[in-house]
Coordinates of C-alpha atoms in Angstrom, one line a residue:
X1 CA -2.4 3.6 13.7
X2 CA -5.6 5.5 12.9
X3 CA -6.6 8.0 15.5
X4 CA -9.1 6.3 17.8
X5 CA -11.2 7.5 20.7
X6 CA -10.7 5.8 23.9
X7 CA -11.4 2.1 23.0
X8 CA -14.5 0.9 24.6
X9 CA -17.0 -1.7 23.5
X10 CA -20.6 -0.6 23.0
X11 CA -23.3 -3.1 23.8
X12 CA -24.3 -3.5 20.2
X13 CA -20.8 -4.6 19.2
X14 CA -21.1 -7.5 21.6
X15 CA -24.7 -8.4 21.0
X16 CA -24.9 -8.2 17.2
X17 CA -22.1 -10.7 16.4
X18 CA -23.5 -13.2 19.0
X19 CA -27.0 -12.9 17.5
X20 CA -25.6 -13.2 14.0
X21 CA -23.9 -16.5 14.9
X22 CA -26.9 -17.9 16.7
X23 CA -29.1 -17.1 13.7
X24 CA -26.5 -18.7 11.5
X25 CA -26.6 -21.9 13.5
X26 CA -30.4 -22.0 13.2
X27 CA -30.6 -21.3 9.5
X28 CA -27.5 -23.2 8.3
X29 CA -28.2 -25.3 5.1
X30 CA -31.9 -24.5 5.2
X31 CA -34.2 -22.8 2.7
X32 CA -35.3 -19.5 4.2
X33 CA -38.4 -17.4 3.6
X34 CA -37.9 -13.8 2.5
X35 CA -38.5 -12.3 5.9
X36 CA -35.8 -14.5 7.5
X37 CA -33.4 -13.7 4.6
X38 CA -33.9 -10.0 5.4
X39 CA -33.1 -10.6 9.1
X40 CA -29.9 -12.5 8.1
X41 CA -28.9 -9.7 5.8
X42 CA -29.5 -7.1 8.5
X43 CA -27.4 -9.0 11.1
X44 CA -24.7 -9.5 8.4
X45 CA -24.4 -5.8 8.0
X46 CA -24.2 -5.4 11.8
X47 CA -21.6 -8.1 12.1
X48 CA -19.4 -6.3 9.4
X49 CA -19.5 -3.0 11.4
X50 CA -18.8 -4.9 14.7
X51 CA -15.8 -6.6 13.0
X52 CA -14.3 -3.3 12.0
X53 CA -14.8 -1.9 15.5
X54 CA -13.1 -4.9 17.2
X55 CA -10.3 -4.9 14.6
X56 CA -9.5 -1.3 15.4
X57 CA -9.5 -2.0 19.1
X58 CA -7.0 -4.9 18.6
X59 CA -4.9 -2.8 16.2
X60 CA -4.7 0.0 18.7
X61 CA -3.4 -2.4 21.3
X62 CA -0.8 -4.2 19.2
X63 CA 0.2 -1.3 16.9
X64 CA 1.0 -1.3 13.2
X65 CA 1.6 -3.2 11.0
X66 CA 0.3 -6.0 13.3
X67 CA -3.2 -4.5 13.4
X68 CA -3.7 -4.6 9.7
X69 CA -2.3 -8.2 9.7
X70 CA -4.8 -9.3 12.3
X71 CA -7.9 -8.3 10.3
X72 CA -6.5 -9.5 6.9
X73 CA -5.4 -12.9 8.2
X74 CA -8.6 -13.5 10.3
X75 CA -10.9 -12.7 7.4
X76 CA -8.9 -14.8 5.0
X77 CA -8.6 -17.9 7.2
X78 CA -12.4 -18.0 7.6
X79 CA -12.9 -17.3 3.9
X80 CA -10.6 -20.2 3.0
X81 CA -12.5 -22.5 5.3
X82 CA -15.7 -21.5 3.6
X83 CA -14.2 -22.1 0.1
X84 CA -12.9 -25.6 1.0
X85 CA -16.2 -26.6 2.7
X86 CA -18.1 -25.5 -0.4
X87 CA -15.7 -27.4 -2.7
X88 CA -15.9 -30.6 -0.7
X89 CA -19.7 -30.5 -0.7
X90 CA -20.5 -28.8 -4.0
X91 CA -19.4 -31.4 -6.6
X92 CA -18.6 -30.5 -10.2
X93 CA -20.0 -27.0 -10.1
X94 CA -17.2 -25.9 -7.7
X95 CA -14.3 -26.9 -9.9
X96 CA -13.5 -23.3 -10.6
X97 CA -14.7 -21.9 -7.3
X98 CA -11.2 -21.3 -5.8
X99 CA -10.0 -19.6 -8.9
X100 CA -13.0 -17.3 -9.2
X101 CA -13.0 -16.4 -5.5
X102 CA -9.2 -15.7 -5.4
X103 CA -9.3 -13.7 -8.6
X104 CA -12.3 -11.7 -7.3
X105 CA -10.5 -11.1 -4.0
X106 CA -7.4 -9.8 -5.9
X107 CA -9.3 -7.5 -8.1
X108 CA -11.5 -6.1 -5.2
X109 CA -8.5 -5.5 -2.9
X110 CA -5.9 -4.3 -5.4
X111 CA -8.4 -2.0 -7.3
X112 CA -11.4 -1.5 -5.1
X113 CA -9.9 -1.1 -1.6
X114 CA -6.6 0.4 -2.8
X115 CA -8.4 2.8 -5.2
X116 CA -10.9 3.9 -2.6
X117 CA -8.1 4.4 0.0
X118 CA -6.1 6.6 -2.4
X119 CA -9.1 8.6 -3.4
X120 CA -10.1 9.3 0.2
X121 CA -6.5 10.1 1.2
X122 CA -6.0 12.5 -1.7
X123 CA -9.3 14.2 -1.1
X124 CA -8.2 14.8 2.5
X125 CA -4.9 16.6 1.7
X126 CA -4.7 16.7 -2.1
X127 CA -2.0 14.1 -2.3
X128 CA -2.1 10.6 -0.6
X129 CA 1.4 9.8 0.9
X130 CA 2.6 6.3 1.6
X131 CA 5.8 4.3 1.8
X132 CA 6.8 3.0 -1.6
X133 CA 9.4 0.5 -0.2
X134 CA 6.8 -1.5 1.8
X135 CA 3.9 -1.0 -0.6
X136 CA 6.1 -2.0 -3.6
X137 CA 7.3 -5.1 -1.9
X138 CA 3.7 -6.1 -1.0
X139 CA 2.6 -5.5 -4.6
X140 CA 5.5 -7.5 -6.0
X141 CA 4.5 -10.4 -3.7
X142 CA 0.9 -10.3 -4.7
X143 CA 1.8 -10.2 -8.4
X144 CA 4.2 -13.2 -8.0
X145 CA 1.6 -15.2 -6.1
X146 CA -1.2 -14.4 -8.6
X147 CA 1.0 -15.3 -11.6
X148 CA 2.3 -18.6 -10.1
X149 CA -1.2 -19.7 -8.9
X150 CA -3.6 -18.2 -11.5
X151 CA -1.7 -17.5 -14.7
X152 CA 0.8 -20.4 -15.0
X153 CA -1.9 -23.1 -15.0
X154 CA -3.3 -21.7 -18.2
X155 CA -0.1 -22.5 -20.0
X156 CA 1.1 -25.7 -18.5
X157 CA 0.9 -28.9 -20.6
X158 CA 1.0 -31.7 -18.1
X159 CA -2.8 -31.7 -17.8
X160 CA -5.5 -30.9 -20.3
X161 CA -7.2 -27.6 -19.5
X162 CA -6.2 -24.8 -17.1
X163 CA -5.1 -27.0 -14.2
X164 CA -2.0 -28.1 -12.5
X165 CA -0.6 -31.6 -12.2
X166 CA -0.4 -32.9 -8.6
X167 CA 3.4 -32.1 -8.5
X168 CA 2.8 -28.6 -9.9
X169 CA 0.0 -27.9 -7.4
X170 CA 2.2 -29.0 -4.6
X171 CA 5.0 -26.7 -5.8
X172 CA 2.5 -23.8 -6.1
X173 CA 1.3 -24.5 -2.5
X174 CA 4.7 -24.6 -1.0
X175 CA 5.9 -21.5 -2.9
X176 CA 2.7 -19.6 -1.8
X177 CA 3.3 -20.4 1.8
X178 CA 7.0 -19.6 1.6
X179 CA 6.4 -16.2 0.0
X180 CA 3.6 -15.3 2.4
X181 CA 5.6 -16.3 5.4
X182 CA 8.7 -14.4 4.2
X183 CA 6.6 -11.3 3.6
X184 CA 5.1 -11.5 7.1
X185 CA 8.6 -11.8 8.6
X186 CA 9.8 -8.7 6.7
X187 CA 6.6 -6.7 7.6
X188 CA 6.7 -7.4 11.3
X189 CA 10.5 -7.7 11.7
X190 CA 13.6 -6.1 10.3
X191 CA 11.7 -3.7 7.9
X192 CA 8.6 -3.0 10.0
X193 CA 9.2 0.8 9.4
X194 CA 8.4 0.3 5.7
X195 CA 4.8 -0.4 6.6
X196 CA 4.2 2.5 9.0
X197 CA 2.2 5.6 8.1
X198 CA 4.4 8.5 6.7
X199 CA 3.9 12.3 6.6
X200 CA 4.3 14.5 3.5
X201 CA 8.1 14.8 4.1
X202 CA 8.5 11.0 4.3
X203 CA 8.9 10.7 8.1
X204 CA 7.0 8.4 10.4
X205 CA 4.5 10.4 12.5
X206 CA 4.5 10.2 16.3
X207 CA 1.8 7.7 17.2
X208 CA 1.2 9.4 20.5
X209 CA 1.0 12.9 19.0
X210 CA -2.1 12.7 17.0
X211 CA -4.9 12.6 19.6
X212 CA -4.7 8.9 20.4
X213 CA -6.2 7.6 23.6
X214 CA -4.2 5.2 25.7
X215 CA -4.2 1.7 24.3
X216 CA -6.9 -0.6 25.6
X217 CA -6.3 -3.0 28.5
X218 CA -5.1 -6.6 27.7
X219 CA -8.5 -7.9 28.9
X220 CA -10.4 -5.5 26.5
X221 CA -8.1 -6.5 23.6
X222 CA -8.5 -10.2 24.2
X223 CA -12.3 -9.8 24.4
X224 CA -12.2 -7.9 21.1
X225 CA -10.1 -10.7 19.5
X226 CA -12.7 -13.2 20.4
X227 CA -15.6 -11.0 19.3
X228 CA -13.7 -10.2 16.0
X229 CA -13.5 -13.9 15.2
X230 CA -17.2 -14.4 16.1
X231 CA -18.2 -11.4 13.9
X232 CA -16.1 -12.7 11.0
X233 CA -17.6 -16.2 11.3
X234 CA -21.0 -14.6 11.2
X235 CA -20.0 -12.5 8.1
X236 CA -18.8 -15.4 6.1
X237 CA -21.4 -17.9 7.3
X238 CA -24.4 -15.5 6.8
X239 CA -23.0 -14.6 3.3
X240 CA -23.2 -18.3 2.5
X241 CA -26.7 -18.5 4.0
X242 CA -28.0 -15.7 1.8
X243 CA -26.1 -17.1 -1.2
X244 CA -29.2 -19.1 -2.5
X245 CA -31.1 -15.8 -2.6
X246 CA -28.2 -14.2 -4.4
X247 CA -28.1 -17.1 -6.8
X248 CA -31.8 -16.8 -7.5
X249 CA -31.4 -13.1 -8.1
X250 CA -28.4 -13.6 -10.4
X251 CA -30.3 -16.3 -12.4
X252 CA -33.4 -14.0 -12.6
X253 CA -31.2 -11.2 -14.0
X254 CA -29.7 -13.7 -16.6
X255 CA -26.2 -13.2 -15.2
X256 CA -23.5 -15.9 -15.3
X257 CA -23.4 -18.3 -12.4
X258 CA -19.8 -17.2 -11.6
X259 CA -21.1 -13.7 -10.8
X260 CA -22.4 -15.2 -7.5
X261 CA -18.8 -15.5 -6.3
X262 CA -18.2 -11.9 -7.0
X263 CA -21.1 -10.8 -4.9
X264 CA -20.1 -13.1 -2.0
X265 CA -16.5 -11.9 -2.2
X266 CA -17.7 -8.3 -2.0
X267 CA -19.7 -9.1 1.1
X268 CA -16.9 -11.1 2.8
X269 CA -14.4 -8.2 2.1
X270 CA -16.6 -5.5 3.6
X271 CA -14.8 -5.5 7.0
X272 CA -11.4 -4.8 5.3
X273 CA -13.0 -2.2 3.0
X274 CA -14.6 -0.2 5.8
X275 CA -11.5 -0.4 8.0
X276 CA -9.3 0.8 5.1
X277 CA -11.7 3.6 4.3
X278 CA -11.7 4.8 7.9
X279 CA -7.9 4.7 8.1
X280 CA -7.6 6.7 4.8
X281 CA -10.0 9.3 6.1
X282 CA -7.8 9.7 9.2
X283 CA -4.7 10.3 6.9
X284 CA -3.3 6.9 7.5
X285 CA -3.2 5.7 3.8
X286 CA -0.3 3.3 4.5
X287 CA -2.5 1.3 6.9
X288 CA -5.2 1.2 4.1
X289 CA -2.7 -0.2 1.6
X290 CA -1.4 -2.7 4.2
X291 CA -5.0 -4.0 4.5
X292 CA -5.6 -4.0 0.7
X293 CA -2.4 -5.8 -0.4
X294 CA -2.2 -7.9 2.7
X295 CA -5.7 -9.3 2.1
X296 CA -4.9 -10.1 -1.5
X297 CA -1.7 -11.8 -0.4
X298 CA -3.3 -13.8 2.3
X299 CA -6.2 -14.8 0.0
X300 CA -3.7 -16.4 -2.4
X301 CA -1.1 -17.6 0.0
X302 CA -3.5 -19.4 2.2
X303 CA -6.2 -20.5 -0.3
X304 CA -3.8 -22.3 -2.7
X305 CA -2.2 -24.5 0.0
X306 CA -5.6 -25.2 1.5
X307 CA -7.1 -26.4 -1.7
X308 CA -3.9 -28.3 -2.6
X309 CA -4.5 -30.3 0.6
X310 CA -8.2 -30.6 0.1
X311 CA -7.6 -31.9 -3.5
X312 CA -6.6 -35.2 -1.9
X313 CA -10.3 -35.8 -1.1
X314 CA -11.9 -33.9 -4.0
X315 CA -13.1 -35.6 -7.2
X316 CA -12.7 -34.1 -10.6
X317 CA -10.4 -31.4 -12.0
X318 CA -9.3 -28.3 -10.1
X319 CA -9.5 -25.4 -12.5
X320 CA -7.1 -22.6 -11.5
X321 CA -5.9 -21.0 -14.8
X322 CA -7.5 -17.7 -15.8
X323 CA -9.2 -17.0 -19.2
X324 CA -8.1 -14.3 -21.6
X325 CA -10.2 -11.5 -20.3
X326 CA -9.2 -12.2 -16.7
X327 CA -5.5 -12.4 -17.7
X328 CA -5.8 -9.0 -19.4
X329 CA -7.4 -7.4 -16.3
X330 CA -4.8 -8.9 -14.0
X331 CA -1.9 -7.7 -16.2
X332 CA -3.4 -4.2 -16.3
X333 CA -3.9 -4.2 -12.6
X334 CA -0.3 -5.1 -11.9
X335 CA 1.1 -2.5 -14.4
X336 CA -1.2 0.2 -13.1
X337 CA -0.3 -0.7 -9.5
X338 CA 3.4 -0.5 -10.2
X339 CA 3.0 3.0 -11.7
X340 CA 0.8 4.0 -8.7
X341 CA 3.2 2.7 -6.0
X342 CA 6.6 3.7 -7.3
X343 CA 6.4 7.5 -6.5
X344 CA 5.0 7.0 -3.0
X345 CA 2.5 9.7 -3.7
X346 CA -0.9 9.5 -5.4
X347 CA -3.7 11.9 -6.4
X348 CA -7.4 11.4 -7.0
X349 CA -6.5 10.3 -10.6
X350 CA -4.7 7.1 -9.4
X351 CA -7.6 6.3 -7.1
X352 CA -10.0 6.8 -9.9
X353 CA -8.1 4.6 -12.3
X354 CA -8.1 1.7 -9.9
X355 CA -11.8 2.1 -9.2
X356 CA -12.5 2.1 -12.9
X357 CA -10.5 -1.2 -13.2
X358 CA -12.7 -2.6 -10.4
X359 CA -15.8 -1.4 -12.3
X360 CA -14.5 -3.1 -15.5
X361 CA -14.0 -6.4 -13.6
X362 CA -17.5 -6.3 -12.1
X363 CA -19.1 -5.4 -15.5
X364 CA -17.2 -8.1 -17.4
X365 CA -18.0 -10.7 -14.8
X366 CA -21.6 -9.8 -15.3
X367 CA -21.3 -9.6 -19.1
X368 CA -18.3 -11.7 -20.2

C-alpha cells in the first residue's frame, strides 16, 4: 500500500462529489452556456481528486491488491454503463463507440498510466522495481482479451465488415468474463503475493514499517466507498455533460469525430492516473501497474459482455475490429510491454518509450 497519513476525510472531499452529482442532475441532457460548462468542468476536476482520496482510504483499509481492484472496477463499471447508455440512445453514430472507447482505454492505461508510473518510480530511485510474475500475467490477460475482442473481428468472415456474428460475439463475451474472473481469483487468492509491492532485492516490504498510520475504521471506509461511487458517477456523468462542448471544439479544430472518445476516455481515467502516479512517487510501482493493467483488463472484460447483452436491443452493426493503424499500435504496445515487464526492473527509458507510444496514439487519432 502507498504510505498514507492517518486517513481522515476533509470537508471538500465530501462536499465536492455531492455538488458535482447535483449539478449533473440539473444539467443532464441540456445545452449549457459557457459559464455553466466551466462550472461543470471545475467540479469534474474536484470529483477526480475526491475519488482518488476516497480510493486510497478504502485501499488502506482492505490492503493490496484489493485496493487497486476497487478503483479499477468501480471506474470501469460506471464507464461501461455510460457506453451502453450512449449506444442505446445514439443511433448509427455509435456503431464503433465501444471499439473506440475500449481501444483508447487500453492505450491510455498500458502506455500512459504504465509509462508514467515507471518514469516516476525510476526517477525516485533510478530503477523502478516490480513483480514480473504478477505483472506479466496481467499483461498476458490484457493482450489476450484485446486480441479476441478487437483484433479477431477484423479477420472473421461470417459478417461483412469488422464485426462478429451473434454466436462469435457471445463467445467473446463469455471468454472475456471467464478470463477476467480467473485473473481476479488469482490476484486476490492463491497468488496474491505476486501483486504486492517489492523492494530492490525482490522481497515484499513490511506494510507496517514504512510510516503507515493505522487503517481507518470500518465506518470511515464504508463512507469512503459510498463517496467514491458518488465521485465516479460525477466524473463520468460530467464528462458526458461537457462532451457537446468537446465535440464542438473538436469540430472547430477539424479533428475526426472519433477523437471525442479519446478526450472523454482521458477524463474518465483521470482518477486511476492520479492514484497510480501517487503510488509510484511513494515507491509502490507494483500498485501503479496493478491499476494500469487492471483498468485495461476490466475495460475489456466488462465492456464486451455488456455490449453483447445490449446488442439484443441495438439496431445496426456493432463494429469491433480495429483498422490497420490501430492494429499496429496495439501490436507494438504488447511487444514493448513484454520487453518491459520480463526483467521486473525498468528505467526511465522504458517509461519514456511507453509515453511516446501514447503520444503516437493520440496524434494518430487526431491525424489518422
